[in-house]
PDB file of C-alpha atoms in Angstrom:
ATOM      1  CA  LEU A  27       0.825  -0.330  -8.608  1.00 35.00           C
ATOM      2  CA  TRP A  28      -0.226  -3.599 -10.246  1.00 35.00           C
ATOM      3  CA  TRP A  29      -3.438  -4.816  -8.662  1.00 37.00           C
ATOM      4  CA  ALA A  30      -3.642  -1.738  -6.419  1.00 35.00           C
ATOM      5  CA  HIS A  31      -7.406  -1.748  -6.880  1.00 34.00           C
ATOM      6  CA  SER A  32      -8.014  -5.375  -7.800  1.00 37.00           C
ATOM      7  CA  PRO A  33      -6.565  -8.745  -6.788  1.00 38.00           C
ATOM      8  CA  PRO A  34      -4.459 -10.968  -9.057  1.00 36.00           C
ATOM      9  CA  ALA A  35      -6.186 -13.387 -11.401  1.00 35.00           C
ATOM     10  CA  ARG A  36      -3.628 -16.123 -11.779  1.00 34.00           C
ATOM     11  CA  LEU A  37      -3.636 -17.213  -8.173  1.00 36.00           C
ATOM     12  CA  PRO A  38      -2.833 -20.744  -7.009  1.00 37.00           C
ATOM     13  CA  ARG A  39      -4.941 -23.542  -8.353  1.00 34.00           C
ATOM     14  CA  PRO A  40      -4.076 -27.225  -8.207  1.00 37.00           C
ATOM     15  CA  PRO A  41      -1.850 -28.282  -9.883  1.00 36.00           C
ATOM     16  CA  PRO A  42       0.422 -26.370 -10.248  1.00 36.00           C
ATOM     17  CA  VAL A  43      -0.377 -23.482  -7.973  1.00 41.00           C
ATOM     18  CA  GLY A  44      -0.629 -20.240  -9.924  1.00 42.00           C
ATOM     19  CA  ALA A  45      -1.006 -21.832 -13.356  1.00 30.00           C
ATOM     20  CA  GLY A  46      -3.307 -20.386 -15.976  1.00 33.00           C
ATOM     21  CA  GLY A  47      -3.433 -17.160 -17.905  1.00 33.00           C
ATOM     22  CA  GLY A  48      -5.480 -14.309 -19.201  1.00 35.00           C
ATOM     23  CA  PRO A  49      -5.997 -12.491 -22.483  1.00 34.00           C
ATOM     24  CA  VAL A  50      -3.132 -10.549 -23.962  1.00 34.00           C
ATOM     25  CA  GLY A  51      -3.650  -6.785 -24.133  1.00 38.00           C
ATOM     26  CA  SER A  52      -2.870  -4.491 -27.036  1.00 37.00           C
ATOM     27  CA  CYS A  53       0.562  -3.722 -25.565  1.00 39.00           C
ATOM     28  CA  GLY A  54       1.510  -7.380 -25.462  1.00 39.00           C
ATOM     29  CA  ARG A  55       1.180  -7.687 -21.688  1.00 41.00           C
ATOM     30  CA  ARG A  56      -1.244 -10.084 -20.130  1.00 41.00           C
ATOM     31  CA  ALA A  57      -4.450  -8.413 -19.013  1.00 42.00           C
ATOM     32  CA  TYR A  58      -5.729  -9.958 -15.801  1.00 43.00           C
ATOM     33  CA  ALA A  59      -9.419  -9.962 -15.008  1.00 48.00           C
ATOM     34  CA  PRO A  60      -9.456 -11.457 -11.517  1.00 52.00           C
ATOM     35  CA  PRO A  61     -12.545 -13.004  -9.990  1.00 59.00           C
ATOM     36  CA  ALA A  62     -13.675 -11.249  -6.844  1.00 67.00           C
ATOM     37  CA  GLU A  63     -13.907 -14.560  -5.022  1.00 81.00           C
ATOM     38  CA  ARG A  64     -13.396 -18.290  -5.538  1.00 85.00           C
ATOM     39  CA  LYS A  65     -13.932 -21.431  -3.508  1.00 91.00           C
ATOM     40  CA  ARG A  66     -11.114 -22.317  -1.119  1.00 93.00           C
ATOM     41  CA  PHE A  67      -9.244 -25.312  -2.553  1.00 92.00           C
ATOM     42  CA  TYR A  68      -6.634 -25.948   0.181  1.00 94.00           C
ATOM     43  CA  GLN A  69      -6.733 -27.066   3.804  1.00 94.00           C
ATOM     44  CA  ASN A  70      -3.428 -26.053   5.364  1.00 96.00           C
ATOM     45  CA  VAL A  71      -1.076 -23.107   4.958  1.00 97.00           C
ATOM     46  CA  SER A  72       2.572 -23.180   5.963  1.00 96.00           C
ATOM     47  CA  ILE A  73       5.862 -21.482   5.181  1.00 96.00           C
ATOM     48  CA  SER A  74       9.257 -22.923   4.342  1.00 95.00           C
ATOM     49  CA  GLN A  75      12.689 -21.518   3.633  1.00 94.00           C
ATOM     50  CA  GLY A  76      14.135 -21.996   0.165  1.00 90.00           C
ATOM     51  CA  GLU A  77      17.244 -20.805  -1.626  1.00 89.00           C
ATOM     52  CA  GLY A  78      15.672 -17.485  -2.601  1.00 88.00           C
ATOM     53  CA  GLY A  79      13.874 -16.711   0.643  1.00 94.00           C
ATOM     54  CA  PHE A  80      10.678 -17.817   2.359  1.00 97.00           C
ATOM     55  CA  GLU A  81       7.924 -19.612   0.461  1.00 97.00           C
ATOM     56  CA  ILE A  82       4.196 -20.132   1.039  1.00 97.00           C
ATOM     57  CA  ASN A  83       2.759 -23.640   0.861  1.00 97.00           C
ATOM     58  CA  LEU A  84      -0.930 -24.343   0.263  1.00 96.00           C
ATOM     59  CA  ASP A  85      -1.151 -27.974   1.345  1.00 95.00           C
ATOM     60  CA  HIS A  86       1.783 -29.450  -0.602  1.00 90.00           C
ATOM     61  CA  ARG A  87       1.766 -26.914  -3.422  1.00 94.00           C
ATOM     62  CA  LYS A  88       4.003 -23.887  -3.707  1.00 96.00           C
ATOM     63  CA  LEU A  89       2.296 -20.541  -4.141  1.00 96.00           C
ATOM     64  CA  LYS A  90       3.234 -18.799  -7.393  1.00 95.00           C
ATOM     65  CA  THR A  91       2.787 -15.308  -8.795  1.00 94.00           C
ATOM     66  CA  PRO A  92       0.504 -14.380 -11.709  1.00 93.00           C
ATOM     67  CA  GLN A  93       3.555 -14.653 -13.982  1.00 94.00           C
ATOM     68  CA  ALA A  94       4.162 -18.179 -12.650  1.00 95.00           C
ATOM     69  CA  LYS A  95       7.236 -17.234 -10.621  1.00 96.00           C
ATOM     70  CA  LEU A  96       7.812 -18.972  -7.310  1.00 96.00           C
ATOM     71  CA  PHE A  97       6.249 -16.804  -4.592  1.00 97.00           C
ATOM     72  CA  THR A  98       9.297 -16.028  -2.446  1.00 97.00           C
ATOM     73  CA  VAL A  99       9.577 -13.203   0.073  1.00 97.00           C
ATOM     74  CA  PRO A 100      12.731 -11.791   1.722  1.00 94.00           C
ATOM     75  CA  SER A 101      11.769 -12.084   5.393  1.00 94.00           C
ATOM     76  CA  GLU A 102      10.173 -14.718   7.566  1.00 95.00           C
ATOM     77  CA  ALA A 103       7.925 -12.129   9.202  1.00 95.00           C
ATOM     78  CA  LEU A 104       6.487 -11.128   5.812  1.00 97.00           C
ATOM     79  CA  ALA A 105       5.984 -14.786   4.875  1.00 97.00           C
ATOM     80  CA  ILE A 106       4.027 -15.351   8.087  1.00 97.00           C
ATOM     81  CA  ALA A 107       1.882 -12.278   7.398  1.00 97.00           C
ATOM     82  CA  VAL A 108       1.088 -13.459   3.858  1.00 98.00           C
ATOM     83  CA  ALA A 109       0.411 -17.012   5.039  1.00 97.00           C
ATOM     84  CA  THR A 110      -1.978 -15.591   7.624  1.00 97.00           C
ATOM     85  CA  GLU A 111      -3.918 -13.847   4.839  1.00 97.00           C
ATOM     86  CA  TRP A 112      -4.370 -17.176   3.061  1.00 97.00           C
ATOM     87  CA  ASP A 113      -5.114 -19.090   6.259  1.00 96.00           C
ATOM     88  CA  SER A 114      -7.763 -16.569   7.329  1.00 95.00           C
ATOM     89  CA  GLN A 115      -9.838 -17.181   4.188  1.00 95.00           C
ATOM     90  CA  LYS A 116     -12.924 -19.245   4.930  1.00 93.00           C
ATOM     91  CA  ASP A 117     -14.957 -21.299   2.455  1.00 92.00           C
ATOM     92  CA  THR A 118     -14.483 -18.567  -0.136  1.00 93.00           C
ATOM     93  CA  ILE A 119     -11.210 -16.840  -0.985  1.00 92.00           C
ATOM     94  CA  LYS A 120     -11.778 -13.088  -1.054  1.00 92.00           C
ATOM     95  CA  PHE A 121      -8.862 -11.879  -3.139  1.00 89.00           C
ATOM     96  CA  TYR A 122      -9.659  -8.208  -2.538  1.00 89.00           C
ATOM     97  CA  THR A 123      -8.827  -8.593   1.159  1.00 91.00           C
ATOM     98  CA  MET A 124      -5.307  -9.939   0.525  1.00 95.00           C
ATOM     99  CA  HIS A 125      -3.324  -6.712   0.219  1.00 96.00           C
ATOM    100  CA  LEU A 126       0.016  -8.153   1.331  1.00 97.00           C
ATOM    101  CA  THR A 127      -0.220 -10.943  -1.235  1.00 96.00           C
ATOM    102  CA  THR A 128      -0.985  -8.371  -3.909  1.00 95.00           C
ATOM    103  CA  LEU A 129       2.012  -6.236  -2.939  1.00 97.00           C
ATOM    104  CA  CYS A 130       4.321  -9.245  -2.973  1.00 97.00           C
ATOM    105  CA  ASN A 131       3.071 -10.234  -6.423  1.00 96.00           C
ATOM    106  CA  THR A 132       3.785  -6.718  -7.635  1.00 95.00           C
ATOM    107  CA  ALA A 133       7.298  -6.752  -6.197  1.00 96.00           C
ATOM    108  CA  LEU A 134       8.073 -10.189  -7.633  1.00 97.00           C
ATOM    109  CA  ASP A 135       6.629  -9.752 -11.125  1.00 96.00           C
ATOM    110  CA  ASN A 136       7.313  -6.005 -11.503  1.00 94.00           C
ATOM    111  CA  PRO A 137       4.802  -5.819 -14.382  1.00 93.00           C
ATOM    112  CA  THR A 138       5.623  -2.196 -15.204  1.00 91.00           C
ATOM    113  CA  GLN A 139       9.324  -3.091 -15.422  1.00 94.00           C
ATOM    114  CA  ARG A 140      10.451  -0.057 -13.442  1.00 95.00           C
ATOM    115  CA  ASN A 141      13.826   0.161 -11.758  1.00 96.00           C
ATOM    116  CA  LYS A 142      14.634   1.720  -8.381  1.00 97.00           C
ATOM    117  CA  THR A 143      15.294   5.178  -9.817  1.00 97.00           C
ATOM    118  CA  GLN A 144      11.942   5.229 -11.598  1.00 97.00           C
ATOM    119  CA  LEU A 145      10.081   4.141  -8.469  1.00 97.00           C
ATOM    120  CA  ILE A 146      11.726   6.908  -6.457  1.00 97.00           C
ATOM    121  CA  ARG A 147      10.955   9.562  -9.080  1.00 96.00           C
ATOM    122  CA  ALA A 148       7.316   8.484  -9.189  1.00 95.00           C
ATOM    123  CA  ALA A 149       7.048   8.779  -5.411  1.00 96.00           C
ATOM    124  CA  VAL A 150       8.708  12.197  -5.218  1.00 97.00           C
ATOM    125  CA  LYS A 151       6.520  13.511  -8.041  1.00 94.00           C
ATOM    126  CA  PHE A 152       3.574  13.291  -5.629  1.00 93.00           C
ATOM    127  CA  LEU A 153       5.047  16.305  -3.815  1.00 93.00           C
ATOM    128  CA  GLU A 154       3.853  18.491  -6.672  1.00 89.00           C
ATOM    129  CA  THR A 155       0.222  17.549  -5.976  1.00 91.00           C
ATOM    130  CA  ASP A 156       0.469  16.555  -2.319  1.00 95.00           C
ATOM    131  CA  THR A 157      -2.893  16.624  -0.547  1.00 94.00           C
ATOM    132  CA  VAL A 158      -1.640  18.526   2.503  1.00 96.00           C
ATOM    133  CA  CYS A 159      -0.030  21.255   0.377  1.00 94.00           C
ATOM    134  CA  TYR A 160      -3.214  22.290  -1.439  1.00 91.00           C
ATOM    135  CA  ARG A 161      -5.334  24.672   0.634  1.00 93.00           C
ATOM    136  CA  VAL A 162      -8.670  26.422   0.188  1.00 91.00           C
ATOM    137  CA  GLU A 163      -9.648  29.983   1.057  1.00 91.00           C
ATOM    138  CA  GLU A 164     -13.371  29.281   1.254  1.00 89.00           C
ATOM    139  CA  PRO A 165     -15.248  28.235   3.278  1.00 91.00           C
ATOM    140  CA  PRO A 166     -13.321  29.766   6.200  1.00 93.00           C
ATOM    141  CA  ALA A 167     -14.143  26.833   8.497  1.00 92.00           C
ATOM    142  CA  LEU A 168     -12.496  24.337   6.125  1.00 94.00           C
ATOM    143  CA  ALA A 169      -9.512  26.620   5.582  1.00 94.00           C
ATOM    144  CA  GLU A 170      -9.048  26.821   9.338  1.00 94.00           C
ATOM    145  CA  LEU A 171      -9.389  23.069   9.674  1.00 95.00           C
ATOM    146  CA  GLN A 172      -6.702  22.500   7.045  1.00 95.00           C
ATOM    147  CA  LYS A 173      -4.384  24.922   8.781  1.00 95.00           C
ATOM    148  CA  ASN A 174      -4.866  23.352  12.201  1.00 96.00           C
ATOM    149  CA  GLU A 175      -4.589  19.727  11.038  1.00 96.00           C
ATOM    150  CA  TRP A 176      -2.134  19.860   8.130  1.00 97.00           C
ATOM    151  CA  ASP A 177       0.331  22.550   9.206  1.00 97.00           C
ATOM    152  CA  PRO A 178       1.768  20.470  12.098  1.00 97.00           C
ATOM    153  CA  VAL A 179       2.466  17.541   9.740  1.00 97.00           C
ATOM    154  CA  VAL A 180       4.134  19.785   7.170  1.00 97.00           C
ATOM    155  CA  ALA A 181       6.186  21.425   9.935  1.00 97.00           C
ATOM    156  CA  TRP A 182       7.261  18.005  11.208  1.00 97.00           C
ATOM    157  CA  ALA A 183       8.364  16.925   7.723  1.00 97.00           C
ATOM    158  CA  GLU A 184      10.302  20.151   7.170  1.00 97.00           C
ATOM    159  CA  LYS A 185      12.152  19.657  10.455  1.00 97.00           C
ATOM    160  CA  ARG A 186      12.610  15.895  10.050  1.00 97.00           C
ATOM    161  CA  TYR A 187      14.158  16.147   6.578  1.00 97.00           C
ATOM    162  CA  ASN A 188      15.555  19.692   6.891  1.00 97.00           C
ATOM    163  CA  VAL A 189      13.627  20.905   3.846  1.00 97.00           C
ATOM    164  CA  THR A 190      11.183  23.604   2.782  1.00 96.00           C
ATOM    165  CA  ILE A 191       7.739  22.439   1.663  1.00 95.00           C
ATOM    166  CA  GLY A 192       5.085  25.046   2.396  1.00 89.00           C
ATOM    167  CA  SER A 193       1.524  25.194   1.085  1.00 91.00           C
ATOM    168  CA  SER A 194      -0.527  27.205  -1.388  1.00 89.00           C
ATOM    169  CA  THR A 195      -4.093  28.144  -2.247  1.00 89.00           C
ATOM    170  CA  SER A 196      -3.141  28.464  -5.915  1.00 86.00           C
ATOM    171  CA  ILE A 197      -4.495  25.896  -8.353  1.00 82.00           C
ATOM    172  CA  LEU A 198      -0.889  25.423  -9.430  1.00 79.00           C
ATOM    173  CA  GLY A 199       0.039  24.273  -5.947  1.00 78.00           C
ATOM    174  CA  PRO A 200       3.139  25.176  -3.930  1.00 84.00           C
ATOM    175  CA  ASN A 201       6.514  25.768  -5.511  1.00 89.00           C
ATOM    176  CA  ILE A 202       8.539  22.876  -4.109  1.00 93.00           C
ATOM    177  CA  PRO A 203      12.294  23.695  -4.163  1.00 95.00           C
ATOM    178  CA  ALA A 204      14.532  21.377  -6.163  1.00 96.00           C
ATOM    179  CA  SER A 205      16.651  20.826  -3.043  1.00 97.00           C
ATOM    180  CA  THR A 206      13.589  19.449  -1.218  1.00 97.00           C
ATOM    181  CA  LYS A 207      12.895  16.965  -3.989  1.00 97.00           C
ATOM    182  CA  GLU A 208      16.537  15.927  -4.029  1.00 97.00           C
ATOM    183  CA  THR A 209      16.473  15.322  -0.275  1.00 98.00           C
ATOM    184  CA  PHE A 210      13.476  13.013  -0.602  1.00 98.00           C
ATOM    185  CA  VAL A 211      15.122  11.241  -3.535  1.00 98.00           C
ATOM    186  CA  ASN A 212      18.182  10.541  -1.380  1.00 97.00           C
ATOM    187  CA  HIS A 213      16.062   9.428   1.567  1.00 97.00           C
ATOM    188  CA  LEU A 214      13.955   7.031  -0.502  1.00 97.00           C
ATOM    189  CA  ALA A 215      17.125   5.592  -2.038  1.00 97.00           C
ATOM    190  CA  SER A 216      17.892   4.099   1.375  1.00 96.00           C
ATOM    191  CA  TYR A 217      14.938   1.707   0.932  1.00 96.00           C
ATOM    192  CA  ASN A 218      15.120  -1.505  -1.065  1.00 96.00           C
ATOM    193  CA  MET A 219      12.971  -2.232  -4.127  1.00 96.00           C
ATOM    194  CA  TRP A 220      10.333  -4.135  -2.167  1.00 97.00           C
ATOM    195  CA  ALA A 221       9.903  -1.384   0.405  1.00 97.00           C
ATOM    196  CA  LEU A 222       9.656   1.217  -2.371  1.00 97.00           C
ATOM    197  CA  GLN A 223       6.759  -0.713  -3.907  1.00 96.00           C
ATOM    198  CA  GLY A 224       5.023  -0.515  -0.532  1.00 97.00           C
ATOM    199  CA  ILE A 225       5.775   3.185  -0.117  1.00 98.00           C
ATOM    200  CA  GLU A 226       4.295   3.955  -3.529  1.00 96.00           C
ATOM    201  CA  PHE A 227       1.211   1.923  -2.597  1.00 97.00           C
ATOM    202  CA  VAL A 228       0.725   3.942   0.610  1.00 98.00           C
ATOM    203  CA  ILE A 229       1.276   7.221  -1.232  1.00 98.00           C
ATOM    204  CA  THR A 230      -1.353   6.217  -3.769  1.00 96.00           C
ATOM    205  CA  GLN A 231      -3.851   5.538  -0.996  1.00 97.00           C
ATOM    206  CA  LEU A 232      -3.224   8.788   0.890  1.00 97.00           C
ATOM    207  CA  LYS A 233      -2.472  10.959  -2.168  1.00 96.00           C
ATOM    208  CA  SER A 234       0.390  12.390  -0.142  1.00 97.00           C
ATOM    209  CA  LEU A 235       4.113  11.736   0.143  1.00 98.00           C
ATOM    210  CA  ILE A 236       4.254  13.806   3.336  1.00 98.00           C
ATOM    211  CA  LEU A 237       1.530  11.849   5.118  1.00 98.00           C
ATOM    212  CA  SER A 238       3.005   8.570   3.910  1.00 98.00           C
ATOM    213  CA  MET A 239       6.479   9.312   5.219  1.00 98.00           C
ATOM    214  CA  SER A 240       5.008  10.605   8.496  1.00 98.00           C
ATOM    215  CA  LEU A 241       3.188   7.301   8.852  1.00 98.00           C
ATOM    216  CA  ILE A 242       6.124   5.101   7.869  1.00 97.00           C
ATOM    217  CA  ASP A 243       8.383   7.046  10.240  1.00 96.00           C
ATOM    218  CA  ARG A 244       5.805   6.343  12.979  1.00 96.00           C
ATOM    219  CA  HIS A 245       5.086  10.041  13.561  1.00 97.00           C
ATOM    220  CA  ILE A 246       1.346   9.488  13.043  1.00 98.00           C
ATOM    221  CA  THR A 247      -0.936   6.437  13.178  1.00 97.00           C
ATOM    222  CA  VAL A 248      -2.797   4.815  10.300  1.00 98.00           C
ATOM    223  CA  GLU A 249      -6.076   6.213  11.610  1.00 97.00           C
ATOM    224  CA  LYS A 250      -4.622   9.730  11.784  1.00 97.00           C
ATOM    225  CA  ALA A 251      -3.029   9.504   8.332  1.00 98.00           C
ATOM    226  CA  VAL A 252      -6.289   8.374   6.752  1.00 97.00           C
ATOM    227  CA  LEU A 253      -8.268  11.061   8.556  1.00 96.00           C
ATOM    228  CA  LEU A 254      -5.869  13.769   7.379  1.00 97.00           C
ATOM    229  CA  SER A 255      -5.980  12.500   3.808  1.00 96.00           C
ATOM    230  CA  ARG A 256      -9.792  12.665   3.877  1.00 94.00           C
ATOM    231  CA  LEU A 257     -10.016  15.983   5.705  1.00 94.00           C
ATOM    232  CA  GLU A 258     -12.244  17.764   3.189  1.00 90.00           C
ATOM    233  CA  GLU A 259     -14.517  14.749   2.827  1.00 86.00           C
ATOM    234  CA  GLU A 260     -14.834  14.418   6.592  1.00 85.00           C
ATOM    235  CA  TYR A 261     -15.659  18.127   6.794  1.00 87.00           C
ATOM    236  CA  GLN A 262     -18.442  17.675   4.235  1.00 84.00           C
ATOM    237  CA  ILE A 263     -19.766  14.608   6.075  1.00 79.00           C
ATOM    238  CA  ARG A 264     -19.962  16.510   9.343  1.00 75.00           C
ATOM    239  CA  ARG A 265     -21.765  19.297   7.559  1.00 75.00           C
ATOM    240  CA  TRP A 266     -24.150  17.351   5.339  1.00 70.00           C
ATOM    241  CA  GLY A 267     -24.243  13.901   6.928  1.00 67.00           C
ATOM    242  CA  ASN A 268     -23.207  10.381   5.945  1.00 68.00           C
ATOM    243  CA  VAL A 269     -24.414   8.494   2.874  1.00 64.00           C
ATOM    244  CA  GLU A 270     -25.780   5.323   4.467  1.00 65.00           C
ATOM    245  CA  TRP A 271     -22.949   2.782   4.745  1.00 60.00           C
ATOM    246  CA  ALA A 272     -20.869   3.988   1.783  1.00 67.00           C
ATOM    247  CA  HIS A 273     -18.633   6.430   3.653  1.00 73.00           C
ATOM    248  CA  ASP A 274     -17.960   3.965   6.458  1.00 79.00           C
ATOM    249  CA  TYR A 275     -17.033   1.236   3.968  1.00 83.00           C
ATOM    250  CA  ASP A 276     -14.670   3.551   2.078  1.00 87.00           C
ATOM    251  CA  LEU A 277     -13.048   4.627   5.337  1.00 90.00           C
ATOM    252  CA  CYS A 278     -12.492   1.056   6.554  1.00 92.00           C
ATOM    253  CA  GLU A 279     -11.152  -0.061   3.178  1.00 94.00           C
ATOM    254  CA  LEU A 280      -8.728   2.863   3.020  1.00 96.00           C
ATOM    255  CA  ARG A 281      -7.503   2.099   6.522  1.00 96.00           C
ATOM    256  CA  ALA A 282      -6.976  -1.563   5.614  1.00 96.00           C
ATOM    257  CA  ARG A 283      -4.994  -0.744   2.476  1.00 97.00           C
ATOM    258  CA  THR A 284      -2.917   1.910   4.211  1.00 98.00           C
ATOM    259  CA  ALA A 285      -2.168  -0.345   7.176  1.00 98.00           C
ATOM    260  CA  ALA A 286      -1.198  -3.231   4.884  1.00 97.00           C
ATOM    261  CA  GLY A 287       1.102  -1.026   2.832  1.00 98.00           C
ATOM    262  CA  THR A 288       2.797   0.368   5.924  1.00 98.00           C
ATOM    263  CA  LEU A 289       3.253  -3.109   7.415  1.00 97.00           C
ATOM    264  CA  PHE A 290       4.665  -4.284   4.083  1.00 98.00           C
ATOM    265  CA  VAL A 291       7.297  -1.514   4.100  1.00 97.00           C
ATOM    266  CA  HIS A 292       8.423  -2.376   7.613  1.00 97.00           C
ATOM    267  CA  LEU A 293       8.480  -6.126   7.027  1.00 96.00           C
ATOM    268  CA  CYS A 294      10.449  -5.682   3.809  1.00 94.00           C
ATOM    269  CA  SER A 295      12.988  -3.626   5.731  1.00 85.00           C
ATOM    270  CA  GLU A 296      13.283  -6.300   8.427  1.00 66.00           C
ATOM    271  CA  SER A 297      16.309  -8.565   8.090  1.00 53.00           C
ATOM    272  CA  SER A 298      15.917 -10.725  11.181  1.00 40.00           C
ATOM    273  CA  THR A 299      13.860 -13.913  11.277  1.00 41.00           C
ATOM    274  CA  VAL A 300      10.978 -14.820  13.536  1.00 40.00           C
ATOM    275  CA  LYS A 301      11.818 -17.802  15.745  1.00 40.00           C
ATOM    276  CA  HIS A 302       8.296 -18.986  16.409  1.00 39.00           C
ATOM    277  CA  LYS A 303       6.173 -19.540  13.304  1.00 39.00           C
ATOM    278  CA  LEU A 304       2.572 -18.605  13.932  1.00 42.00           C
ATOM    279  CA  LEU A 305       1.124 -21.275  11.705  1.00 43.00           C
ATOM    280  CA  GLN A 306       2.929 -24.217  13.279  1.00 42.00           C
ATOM    281  CA  ASP A 307       1.658 -26.258  16.189  1.00 38.00           C
TER     282      ASP A 307
END
């Protein structure tokens, strides 16, 4: 995903909001080198409804994407969530904390120019290297932990989607049947383009299609999904100890990204509007 690990560079600046550019890469696309932070330049954040959807206003300026498109989202609930990200910034704007804004920019600009079919294929391809399908034989304690923690999730997915997934200790991974892949292709096709961008983002964080769909289907919580995706690392931490604050920071950041991606999927699938705007008196 665009900006999956870094925030956008061409963010609003007066006037107009979102103007400016970056160097052009060897492939002809603009290469963005976003600052980690910048001074807050606006006082008030609000949302308004336009012809194309809901817009974000920073004072009297319209928020725009890095490609200078009007920042417009399909649901009022998502607009409120994005506006809250901008409103929660203090004296300094910390772009790396604004995951929903980043996901919206990706959906609006579609920098990789992929269509719905390509997004779905990319998501389903994760089945071939899904975290919960790769098992170890040694050490026995870790193998047992994987069996106890991952098997129930795999079993749920097999029952939920009526497919065969399995697991393997081979370096080649499990042999996922073509019918299983086709089932997931058909299921993902029920989501719109925006939601698919969010699903791919969550999959990228968890390194697992199975955990991602379990989370999006509300079978497991964000905390549980992140824990299961980091099972081997957590095992090593319990055995050898933490590395100062680094592990805790990584864990919190992964939870934040995963939670934001999951919320994004649900809000992009929401068609109703919110009657009471959070940012209005």
